[in-house]
Short mmCIF file of C-alpha atoms in Angstrom, two decimals:
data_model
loop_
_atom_site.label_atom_id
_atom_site.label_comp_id
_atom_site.label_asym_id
_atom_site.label_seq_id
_atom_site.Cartn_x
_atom_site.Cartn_y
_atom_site.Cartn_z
CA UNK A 1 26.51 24.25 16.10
CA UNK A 2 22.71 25.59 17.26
CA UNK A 3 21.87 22.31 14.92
CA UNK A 4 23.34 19.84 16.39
CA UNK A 5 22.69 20.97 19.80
CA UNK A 6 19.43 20.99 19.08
CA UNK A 7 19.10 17.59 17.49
CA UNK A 8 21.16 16.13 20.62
CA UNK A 9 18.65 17.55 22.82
CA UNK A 10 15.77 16.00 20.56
CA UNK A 11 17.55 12.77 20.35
CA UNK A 12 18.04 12.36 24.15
CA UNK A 13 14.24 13.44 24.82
CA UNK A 14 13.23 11.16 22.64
CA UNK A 15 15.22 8.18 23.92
CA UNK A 16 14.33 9.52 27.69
CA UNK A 17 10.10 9.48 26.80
CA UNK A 18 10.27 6.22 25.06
CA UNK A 19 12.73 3.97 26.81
CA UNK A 20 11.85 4.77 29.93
CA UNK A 21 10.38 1.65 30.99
CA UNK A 22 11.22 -0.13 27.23
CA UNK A 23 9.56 -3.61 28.38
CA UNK A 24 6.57 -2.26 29.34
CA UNK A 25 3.53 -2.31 27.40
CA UNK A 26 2.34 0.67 25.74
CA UNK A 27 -0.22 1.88 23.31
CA UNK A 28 -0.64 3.97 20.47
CA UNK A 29 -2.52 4.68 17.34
CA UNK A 30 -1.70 3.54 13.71
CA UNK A 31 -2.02 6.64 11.21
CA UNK A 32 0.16 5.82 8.00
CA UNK A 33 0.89 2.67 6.56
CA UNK A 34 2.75 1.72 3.00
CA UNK A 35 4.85 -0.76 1.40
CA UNK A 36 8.65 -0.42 1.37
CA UNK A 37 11.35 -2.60 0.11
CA UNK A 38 12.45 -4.85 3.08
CA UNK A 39 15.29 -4.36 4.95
CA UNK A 40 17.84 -6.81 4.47
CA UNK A 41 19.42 -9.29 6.67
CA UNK A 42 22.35 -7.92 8.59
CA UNK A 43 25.43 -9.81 6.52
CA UNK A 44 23.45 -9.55 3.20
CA UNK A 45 26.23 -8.66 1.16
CA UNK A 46 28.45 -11.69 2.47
CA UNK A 47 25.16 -14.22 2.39
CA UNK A 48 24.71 -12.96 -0.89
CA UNK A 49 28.39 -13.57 -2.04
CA UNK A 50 28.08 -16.86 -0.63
CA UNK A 51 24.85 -17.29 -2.58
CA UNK A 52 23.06 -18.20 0.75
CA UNK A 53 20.75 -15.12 0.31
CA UNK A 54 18.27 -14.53 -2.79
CA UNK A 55 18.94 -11.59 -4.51
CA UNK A 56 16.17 -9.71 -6.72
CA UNK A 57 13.13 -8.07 -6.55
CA UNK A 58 11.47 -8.95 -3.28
CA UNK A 59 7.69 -9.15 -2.11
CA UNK A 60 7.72 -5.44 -0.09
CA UNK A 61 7.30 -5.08 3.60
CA UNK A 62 4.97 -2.61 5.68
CA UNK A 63 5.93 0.41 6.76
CA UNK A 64 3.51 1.55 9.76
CA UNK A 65 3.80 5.06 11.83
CA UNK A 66 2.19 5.06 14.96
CA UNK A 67 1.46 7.84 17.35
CA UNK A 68 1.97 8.08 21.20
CA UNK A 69 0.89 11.05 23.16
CA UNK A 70 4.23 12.32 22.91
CA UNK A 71 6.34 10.22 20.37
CA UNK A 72 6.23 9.29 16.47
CA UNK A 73 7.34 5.94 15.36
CA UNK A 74 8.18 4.85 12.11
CA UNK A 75 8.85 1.27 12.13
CA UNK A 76 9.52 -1.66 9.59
CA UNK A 77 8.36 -5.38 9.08
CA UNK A 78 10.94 -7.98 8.04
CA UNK A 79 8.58 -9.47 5.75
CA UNK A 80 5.27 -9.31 3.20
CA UNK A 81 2.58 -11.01 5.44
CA UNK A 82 3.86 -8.62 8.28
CA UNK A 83 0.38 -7.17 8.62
CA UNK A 84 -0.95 -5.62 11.69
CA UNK A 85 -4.71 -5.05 12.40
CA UNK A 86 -5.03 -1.32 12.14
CA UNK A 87 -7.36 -0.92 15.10
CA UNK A 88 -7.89 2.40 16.78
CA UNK A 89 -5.30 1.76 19.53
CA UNK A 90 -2.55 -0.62 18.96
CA UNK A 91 -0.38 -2.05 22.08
CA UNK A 92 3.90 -2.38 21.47
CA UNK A 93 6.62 -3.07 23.23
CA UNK A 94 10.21 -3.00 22.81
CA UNK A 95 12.94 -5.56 23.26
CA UNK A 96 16.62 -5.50 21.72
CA UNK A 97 15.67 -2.16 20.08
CA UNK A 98 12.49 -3.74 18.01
CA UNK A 99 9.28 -2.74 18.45
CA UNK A 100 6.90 -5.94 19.34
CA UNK A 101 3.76 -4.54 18.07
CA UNK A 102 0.12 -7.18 19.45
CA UNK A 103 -1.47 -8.55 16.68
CA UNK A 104 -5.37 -7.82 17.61
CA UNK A 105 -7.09 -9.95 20.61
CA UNK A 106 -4.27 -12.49 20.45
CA UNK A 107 -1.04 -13.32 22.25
CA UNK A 108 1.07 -13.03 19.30
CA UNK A 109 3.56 -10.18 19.01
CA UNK A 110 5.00 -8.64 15.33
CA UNK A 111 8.65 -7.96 15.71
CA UNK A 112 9.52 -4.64 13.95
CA UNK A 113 12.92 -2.84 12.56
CA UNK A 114 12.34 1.08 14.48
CA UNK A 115 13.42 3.21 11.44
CA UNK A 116 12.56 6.59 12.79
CA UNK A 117 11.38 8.17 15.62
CA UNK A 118 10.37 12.05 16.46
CA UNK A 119 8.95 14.41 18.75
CA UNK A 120 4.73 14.20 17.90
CA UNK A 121 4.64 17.63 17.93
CA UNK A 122 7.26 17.53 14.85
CA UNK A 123 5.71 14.98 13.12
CA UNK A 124 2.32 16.90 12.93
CA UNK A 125 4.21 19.90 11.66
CA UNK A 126 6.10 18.32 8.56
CA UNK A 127 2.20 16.79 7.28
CA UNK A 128 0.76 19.77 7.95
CA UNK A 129 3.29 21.10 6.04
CA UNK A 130 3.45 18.33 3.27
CA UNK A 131 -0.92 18.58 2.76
CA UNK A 132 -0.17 22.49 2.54
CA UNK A 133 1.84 21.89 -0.40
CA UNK A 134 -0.17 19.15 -1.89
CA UNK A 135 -2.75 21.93 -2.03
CA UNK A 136 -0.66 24.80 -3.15
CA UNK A 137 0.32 22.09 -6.23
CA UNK A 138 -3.15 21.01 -7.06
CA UNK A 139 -4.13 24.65 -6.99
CA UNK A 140 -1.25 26.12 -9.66
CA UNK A 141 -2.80 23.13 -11.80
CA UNK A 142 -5.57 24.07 -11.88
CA UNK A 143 -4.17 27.42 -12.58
CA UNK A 144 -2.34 26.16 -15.64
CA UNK A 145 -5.44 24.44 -16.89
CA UNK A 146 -7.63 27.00 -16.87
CA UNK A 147 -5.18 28.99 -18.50
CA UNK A 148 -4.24 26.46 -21.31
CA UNK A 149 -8.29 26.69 -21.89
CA UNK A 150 -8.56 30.12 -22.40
CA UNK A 151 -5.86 30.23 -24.87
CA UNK B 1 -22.76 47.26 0.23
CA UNK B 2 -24.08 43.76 0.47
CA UNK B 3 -26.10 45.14 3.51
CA UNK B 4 -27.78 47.36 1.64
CA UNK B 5 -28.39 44.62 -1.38
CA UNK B 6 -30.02 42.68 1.25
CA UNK B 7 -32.16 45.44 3.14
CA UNK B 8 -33.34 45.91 -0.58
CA UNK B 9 -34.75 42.69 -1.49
CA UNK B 10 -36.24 42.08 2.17
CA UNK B 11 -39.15 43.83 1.94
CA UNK B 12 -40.88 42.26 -1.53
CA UNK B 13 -39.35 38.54 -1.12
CA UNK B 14 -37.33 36.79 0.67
CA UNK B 15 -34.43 35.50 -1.22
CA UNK B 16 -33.69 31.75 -1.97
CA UNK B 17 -31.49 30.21 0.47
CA UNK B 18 -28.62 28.83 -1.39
CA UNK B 19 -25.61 26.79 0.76
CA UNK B 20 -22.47 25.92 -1.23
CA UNK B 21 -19.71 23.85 0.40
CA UNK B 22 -16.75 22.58 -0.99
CA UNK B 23 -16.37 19.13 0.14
CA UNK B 24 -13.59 16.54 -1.23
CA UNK B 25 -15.47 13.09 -0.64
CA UNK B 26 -14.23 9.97 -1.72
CA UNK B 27 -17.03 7.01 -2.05
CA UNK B 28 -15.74 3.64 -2.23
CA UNK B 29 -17.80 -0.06 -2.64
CA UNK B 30 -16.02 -3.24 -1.52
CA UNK B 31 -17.34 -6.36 -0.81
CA UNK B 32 -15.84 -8.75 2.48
CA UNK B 33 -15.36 -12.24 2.82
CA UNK B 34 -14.51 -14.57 5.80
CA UNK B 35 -11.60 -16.95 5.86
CA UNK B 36 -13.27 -19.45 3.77
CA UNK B 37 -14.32 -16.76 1.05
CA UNK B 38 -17.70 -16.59 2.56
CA UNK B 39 -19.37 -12.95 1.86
CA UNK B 40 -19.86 -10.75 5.22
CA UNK B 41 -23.45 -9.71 5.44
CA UNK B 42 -23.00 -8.26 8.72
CA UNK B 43 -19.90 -6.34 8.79
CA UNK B 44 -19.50 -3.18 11.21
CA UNK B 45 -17.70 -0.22 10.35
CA UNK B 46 -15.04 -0.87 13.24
CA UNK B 47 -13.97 -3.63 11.12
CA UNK B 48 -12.12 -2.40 8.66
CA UNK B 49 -9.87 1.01 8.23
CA UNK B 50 -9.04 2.29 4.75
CA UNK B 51 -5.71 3.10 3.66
CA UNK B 52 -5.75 5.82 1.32
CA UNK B 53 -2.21 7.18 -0.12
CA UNK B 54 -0.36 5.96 3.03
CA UNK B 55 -3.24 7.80 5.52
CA UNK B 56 -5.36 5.10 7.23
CA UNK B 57 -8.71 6.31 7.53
CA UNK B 58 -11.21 5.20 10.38
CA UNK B 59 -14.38 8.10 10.65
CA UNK B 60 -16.34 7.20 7.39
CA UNK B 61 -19.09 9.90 6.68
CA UNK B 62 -21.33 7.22 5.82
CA UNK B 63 -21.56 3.69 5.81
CA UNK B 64 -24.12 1.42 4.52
CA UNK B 65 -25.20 -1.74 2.42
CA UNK B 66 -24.72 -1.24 -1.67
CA UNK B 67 -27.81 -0.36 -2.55
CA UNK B 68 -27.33 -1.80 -5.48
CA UNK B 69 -30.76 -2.44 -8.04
CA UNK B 70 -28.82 -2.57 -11.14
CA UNK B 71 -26.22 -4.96 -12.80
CA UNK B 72 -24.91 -4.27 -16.36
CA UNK B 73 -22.81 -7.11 -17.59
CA UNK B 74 -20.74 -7.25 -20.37
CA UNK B 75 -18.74 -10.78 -21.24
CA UNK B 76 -16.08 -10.28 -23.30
CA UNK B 77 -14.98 -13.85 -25.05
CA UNK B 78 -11.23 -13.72 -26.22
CA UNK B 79 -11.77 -16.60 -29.16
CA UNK B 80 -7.83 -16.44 -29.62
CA UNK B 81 -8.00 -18.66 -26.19
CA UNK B 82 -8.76 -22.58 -26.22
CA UNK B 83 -12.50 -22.63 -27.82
CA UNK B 84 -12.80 -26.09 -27.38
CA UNK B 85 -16.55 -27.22 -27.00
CA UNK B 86 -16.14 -27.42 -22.87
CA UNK B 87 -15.33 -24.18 -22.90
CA UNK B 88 -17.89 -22.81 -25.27
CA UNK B 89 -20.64 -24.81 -23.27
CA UNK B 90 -19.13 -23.24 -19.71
CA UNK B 91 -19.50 -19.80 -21.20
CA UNK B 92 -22.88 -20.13 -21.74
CA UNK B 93 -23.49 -21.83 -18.60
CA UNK B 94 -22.38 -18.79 -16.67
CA UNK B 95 -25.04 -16.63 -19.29
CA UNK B 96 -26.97 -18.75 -18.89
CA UNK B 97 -27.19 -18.57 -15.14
CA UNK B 98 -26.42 -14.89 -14.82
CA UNK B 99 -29.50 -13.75 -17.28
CA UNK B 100 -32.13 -15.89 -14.95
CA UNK B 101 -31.12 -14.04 -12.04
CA UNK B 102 -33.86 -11.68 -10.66
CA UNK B 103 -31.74 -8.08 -10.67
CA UNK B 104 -30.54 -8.35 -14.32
CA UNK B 105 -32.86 -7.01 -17.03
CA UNK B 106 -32.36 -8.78 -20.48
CA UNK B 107 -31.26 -5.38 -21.69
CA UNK B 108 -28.00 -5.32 -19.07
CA UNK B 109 -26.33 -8.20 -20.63
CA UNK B 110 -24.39 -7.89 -23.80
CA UNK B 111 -21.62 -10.03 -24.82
CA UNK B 112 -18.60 -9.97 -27.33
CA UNK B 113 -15.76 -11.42 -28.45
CA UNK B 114 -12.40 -11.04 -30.33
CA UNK B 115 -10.27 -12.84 -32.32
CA UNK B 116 -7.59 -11.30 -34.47
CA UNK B 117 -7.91 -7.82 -34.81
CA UNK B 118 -12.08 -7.85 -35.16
CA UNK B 119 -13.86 -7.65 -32.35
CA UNK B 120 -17.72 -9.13 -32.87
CA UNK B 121 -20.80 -7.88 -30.94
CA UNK B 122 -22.76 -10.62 -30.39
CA UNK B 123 -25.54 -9.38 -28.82
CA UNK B 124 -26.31 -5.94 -27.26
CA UNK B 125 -28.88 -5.65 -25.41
CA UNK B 126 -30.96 -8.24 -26.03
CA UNK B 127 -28.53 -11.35 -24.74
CA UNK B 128 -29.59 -14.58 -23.22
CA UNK B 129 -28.07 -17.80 -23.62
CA UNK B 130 -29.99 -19.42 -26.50
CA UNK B 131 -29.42 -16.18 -28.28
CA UNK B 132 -25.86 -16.32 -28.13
CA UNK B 133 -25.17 -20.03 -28.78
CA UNK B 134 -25.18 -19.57 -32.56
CA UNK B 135 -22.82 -16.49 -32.28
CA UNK B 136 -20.15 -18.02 -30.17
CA UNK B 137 -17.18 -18.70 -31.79
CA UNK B 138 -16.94 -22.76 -32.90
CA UNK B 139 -13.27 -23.02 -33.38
CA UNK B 140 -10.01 -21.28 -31.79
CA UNK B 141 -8.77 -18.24 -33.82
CA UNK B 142 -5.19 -18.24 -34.23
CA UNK B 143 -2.66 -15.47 -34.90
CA UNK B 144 -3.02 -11.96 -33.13
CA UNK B 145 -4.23 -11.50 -29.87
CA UNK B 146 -5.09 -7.44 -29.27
CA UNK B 147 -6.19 -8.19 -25.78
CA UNK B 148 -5.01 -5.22 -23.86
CA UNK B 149 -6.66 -2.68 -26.88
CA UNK B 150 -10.17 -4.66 -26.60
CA UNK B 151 -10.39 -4.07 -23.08
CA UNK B 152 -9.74 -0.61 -23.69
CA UNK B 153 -12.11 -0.25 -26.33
CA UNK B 154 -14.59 -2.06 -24.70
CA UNK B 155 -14.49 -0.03 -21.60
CA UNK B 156 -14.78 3.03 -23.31
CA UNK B 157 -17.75 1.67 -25.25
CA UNK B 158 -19.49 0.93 -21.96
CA UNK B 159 -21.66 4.24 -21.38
CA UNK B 160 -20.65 6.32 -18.52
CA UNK B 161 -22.10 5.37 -15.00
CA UNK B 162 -24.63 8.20 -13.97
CA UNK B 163 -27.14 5.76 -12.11
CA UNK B 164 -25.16 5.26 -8.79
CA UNK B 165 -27.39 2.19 -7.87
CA UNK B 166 -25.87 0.61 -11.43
CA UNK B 167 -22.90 -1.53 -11.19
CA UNK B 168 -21.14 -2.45 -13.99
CA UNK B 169 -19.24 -6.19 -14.35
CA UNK B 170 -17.14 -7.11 -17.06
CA UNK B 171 -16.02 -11.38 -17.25
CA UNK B 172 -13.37 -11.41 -19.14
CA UNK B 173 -13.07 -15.25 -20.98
CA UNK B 174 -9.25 -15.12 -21.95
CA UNK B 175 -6.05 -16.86 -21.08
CA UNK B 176 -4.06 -13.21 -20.31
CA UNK B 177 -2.54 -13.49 -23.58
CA UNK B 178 -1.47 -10.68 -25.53
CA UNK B 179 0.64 -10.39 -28.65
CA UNK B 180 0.17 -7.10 -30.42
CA UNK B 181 -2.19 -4.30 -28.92
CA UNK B 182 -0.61 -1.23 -29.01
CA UNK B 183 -0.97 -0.39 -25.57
CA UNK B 184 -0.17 -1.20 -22.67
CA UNK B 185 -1.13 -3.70 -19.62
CA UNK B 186 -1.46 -0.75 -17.03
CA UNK B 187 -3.21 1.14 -19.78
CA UNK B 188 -5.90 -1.13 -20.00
CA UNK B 189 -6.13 -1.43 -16.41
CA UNK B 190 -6.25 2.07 -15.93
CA UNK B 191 -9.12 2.71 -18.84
CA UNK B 192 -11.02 -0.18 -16.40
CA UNK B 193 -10.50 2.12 -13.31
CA UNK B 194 -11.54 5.10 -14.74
CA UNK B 195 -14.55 3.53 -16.50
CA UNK B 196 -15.68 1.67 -12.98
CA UNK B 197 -15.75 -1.77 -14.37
CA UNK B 198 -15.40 -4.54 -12.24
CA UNK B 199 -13.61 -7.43 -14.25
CA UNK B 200 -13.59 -11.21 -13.10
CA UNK B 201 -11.87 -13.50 -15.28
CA UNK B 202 -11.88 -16.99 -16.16
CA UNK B 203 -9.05 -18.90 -18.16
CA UNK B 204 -8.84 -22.02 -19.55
CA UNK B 205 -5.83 -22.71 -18.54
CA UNK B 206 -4.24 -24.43 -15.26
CA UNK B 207 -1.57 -21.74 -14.59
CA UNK B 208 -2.04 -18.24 -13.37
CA UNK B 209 -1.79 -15.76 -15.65
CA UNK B 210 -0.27 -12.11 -13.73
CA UNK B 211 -2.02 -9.97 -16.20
CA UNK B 212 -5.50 -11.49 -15.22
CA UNK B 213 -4.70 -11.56 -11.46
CA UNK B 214 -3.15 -8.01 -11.73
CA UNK B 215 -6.74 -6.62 -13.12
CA UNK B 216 -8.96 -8.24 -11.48
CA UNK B 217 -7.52 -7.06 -8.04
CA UNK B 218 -7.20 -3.35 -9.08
CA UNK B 219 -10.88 -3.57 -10.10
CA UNK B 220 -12.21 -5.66 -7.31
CA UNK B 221 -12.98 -8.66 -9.30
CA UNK B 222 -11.86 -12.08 -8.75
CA UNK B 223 -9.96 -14.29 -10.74
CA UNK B 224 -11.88 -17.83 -11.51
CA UNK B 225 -10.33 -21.12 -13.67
CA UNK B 226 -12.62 -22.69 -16.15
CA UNK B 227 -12.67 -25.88 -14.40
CA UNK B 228 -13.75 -23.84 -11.13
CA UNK B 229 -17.00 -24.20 -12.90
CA UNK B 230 -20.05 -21.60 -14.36
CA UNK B 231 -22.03 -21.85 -10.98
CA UNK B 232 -19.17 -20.63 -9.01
CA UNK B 233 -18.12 -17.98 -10.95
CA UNK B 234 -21.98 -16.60 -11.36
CA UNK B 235 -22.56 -17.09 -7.80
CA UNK B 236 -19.39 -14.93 -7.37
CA UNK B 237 -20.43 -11.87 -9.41
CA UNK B 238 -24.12 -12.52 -7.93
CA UNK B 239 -23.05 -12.17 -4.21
CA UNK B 240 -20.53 -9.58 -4.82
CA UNK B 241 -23.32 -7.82 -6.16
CA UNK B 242 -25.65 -8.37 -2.88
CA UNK B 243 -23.18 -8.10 -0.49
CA UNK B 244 -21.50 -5.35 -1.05
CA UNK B 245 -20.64 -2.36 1.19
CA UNK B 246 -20.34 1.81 0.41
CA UNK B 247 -18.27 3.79 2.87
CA UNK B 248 -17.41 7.48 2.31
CA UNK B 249 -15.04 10.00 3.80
CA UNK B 250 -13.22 13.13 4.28
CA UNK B 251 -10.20 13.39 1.38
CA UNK B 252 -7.49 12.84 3.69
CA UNK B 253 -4.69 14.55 1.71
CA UNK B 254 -5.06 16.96 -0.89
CA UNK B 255 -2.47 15.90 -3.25
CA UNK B 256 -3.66 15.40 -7.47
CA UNK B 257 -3.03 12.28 -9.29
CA UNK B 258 -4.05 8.21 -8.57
CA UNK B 259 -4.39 7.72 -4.57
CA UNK B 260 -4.29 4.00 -4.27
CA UNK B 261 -6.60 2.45 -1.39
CA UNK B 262 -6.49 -0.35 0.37
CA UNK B 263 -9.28 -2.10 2.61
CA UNK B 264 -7.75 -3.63 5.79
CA UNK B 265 -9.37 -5.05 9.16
CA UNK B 266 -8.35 -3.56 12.49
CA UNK B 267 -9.46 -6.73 14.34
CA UNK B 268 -9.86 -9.82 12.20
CA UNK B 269 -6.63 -10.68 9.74
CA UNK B 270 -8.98 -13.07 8.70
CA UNK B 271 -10.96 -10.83 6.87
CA UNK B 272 -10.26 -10.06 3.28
CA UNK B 273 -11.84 -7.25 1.54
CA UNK B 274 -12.06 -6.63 -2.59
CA UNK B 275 -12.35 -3.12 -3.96
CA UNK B 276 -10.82 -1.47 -6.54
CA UNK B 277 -7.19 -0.34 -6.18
CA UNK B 278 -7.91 3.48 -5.88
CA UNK B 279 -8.79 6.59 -7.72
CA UNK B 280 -7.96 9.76 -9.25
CA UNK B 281 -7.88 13.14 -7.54
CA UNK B 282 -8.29 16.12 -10.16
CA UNK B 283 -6.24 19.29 -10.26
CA UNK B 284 -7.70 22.19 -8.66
CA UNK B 285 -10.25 20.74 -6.56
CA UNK B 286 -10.08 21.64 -2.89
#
């Protein structure tokens, strides 16, 4: 019950810090980006059935999480050659719960799928926590190395 | 107890400094190109963030022009591909042009081929193009084509890199056939990796072949058609080799194993940058 409580109380600070003012332009900085499979098309299953859609391996999309002073955003591209330039600060917007993210000097806004979103503060904990492990692995390898050495 | 050690030794000498630091530093070279595959001589390092393992990197340690004073190139002919006498007089247009370049010592240059299961040396050391026009295969070999093993082989055969201003090329003369190694695509590409060996290829062929494409982007080569002609593809491997760019930086995530990299620009999506597709982290080193 504490649970969900608390993750209602996340959920409506989140929504409350970010959609405050959702049209309005606001920045933030790019810090993790990878390839994902694509998200599909809404009715995929029924274009699919209809054979309107192509099914198989697909060309995958980029993932990008970018940081606000307060928020974490983990959003989606609908396609391959949905690249953004990863410059040090990176101005968004959203509209009909996408993320429009500027594409450098230009005009020209990316429309993005929001996939997650989390407190910063959160965010920082769970790499922090992920790099701690990372270590604690690379370290009981090297443990088991040296051991398979001596023997 | 270490106080007293050191209140000891004060008096007749003063000790050695000695500063250890464990630093996890990755050093990457890449070469950039414009829209129209122009090479960048004057790129800044606000141009361009690395991607390393998902964490995009922007403070590089260091950043500065490939220094590079060396090239060792190795041409590896597959004679299982179309040896017809255009091709045999384009391969040694492209020695030909790469061993009268200032840069690259007669002894950097060796060349060999395969056909079947035999791979031939035909010159180690010592190559130029009149040397090698007896030795190059006259007519196609047919049968078995071990391609993915000779690359292997011939990587490993390549001595290891301890002169950091050395770069090692490999051009690879092959159509991306292969009909009987015992390993494996990725193993070859991986035993090119590991090695440092930047591969461009050049087929005879029209198509493209995935295999050739596939290794020469993990290595940071290019990929190059026959009919592209020699000067293009030496002139390739030539201003890769003065135009190329060293960055290095803080290990951003501690975890063991291959942490694929990517080169991307923060302002200009016209930019494209070549470098190989990443590295391995050992166990146990924090």
């Amino acid at each position: 019950m504490k649970r969900i409580f608390t993750l209602m109380l996340l959920c409506c600070r989140c929504s409350t810090l970010a959609l405050a003012d959702p049209g309005a332009p606001q920045e933030a900085v790019i810090v993790r980006m990878r390839l994902v499979v694509c998200p599909g098309p809404q009715h995929s299953f029924m274009m699919a059935l209809s054979g309107s859609a192509r099914v198989g391996p697909q060309d995958p999309c980029p993932e990008y999480t970018l940081l606000t002073e307060k928020i974490a955003y983990i959003v989606i591209g609908r396609a391959s050659n949905q690249l953004v330039p990863l410059a040090e600060t990176t101005k968004f917007r959203f509209q009909n719960r996408e993320m429009l993210i500027r594409a450098g000097d230009s005009n020209h806004e990316s429309h993005f799928m929001i996939k997650e979103m989390l407190l910063r503060s959160e965010w920082e904990r769970v790499q922090q926590r992920n790099d701690a492990e990372a270590r604690v692995i690379s370290l009981r390898e090297q443990e088991t190395d040296s051991e398979r050495n001596t023997k | 107890m270490l106080w007293r050690l050191c209140a000891l030794a004060a008096p007749t000498e003063i000790p050695e400094a000695t500063y250890r630091t464990k630093v996890s530093e990755v050093r990457v070279t890449f070469s950039a190109t414009d829209r129209y595959d122009h090479p960048i001589a004057n790129l800044k390092p606000d141009d361009f963030a690395v991607v390393d393992r998902e964490v995009i990197v922007r403070n590089f340690r260091s950043f500065t022009r490939a220094e590079f004073t060396q090239l060792n190139i190795s041409v590896l002919i597959d004679a299982s591909a179309s040896v017809t006498p255009h091709y045999r007089e384009e391969i040694l247009q492209v020695i030909d042009l790469l061993s009268r370049t200032a840069g690259v010592p007669e002894e950097d240059l060796s060349i060999a081929s395969f056909r079947g299961l035999e791979a031939m040396a035909i010159c180690k050391g010592n190559c130029r193009a009149s040397h090698a026009i007896e030795q190059l295969p006259n007519s196609r070999s047919t049968g078995l084509t071990p391609l993915y093993d000779t690359l292997i082989s011939a990587a490993d055969s390549v001595p290891q890199n301890t002169d950091p201003q050395a770069r090692r090329v490999m051009i690879l003369f092959s159509d991306g056939e292969d009909t009987i190694s015992k390993n494996a695509a990725s193993d070859a590409i991986e035993s090119l990796l590991a090695n440092d060996i930047q591969v461009y290829t050049i087929s005879p062929g029209r198509g493209d072949n995935a295999f050739l494409q596939d290794l020469a982007s993990a290595t940071g080569g290019r990929v190059f058609r026959l009919s592209e002609g020699a000067s293009k593809v030496a002139e390739a491997v030539l201003s890769d080799f003065h135009a190329s760019y060293q960055i290095t930086y803080k290990l951003p995530y501690h975890s063991t194993g291959f942490h694929p990299i990517r080169i991307l620009p923060t302002h200009d999506l016209n930019l494209h940058f070549r470098c190989r597709r990443g590295y391995y982290y050992p166990a146990g080193r924090q």
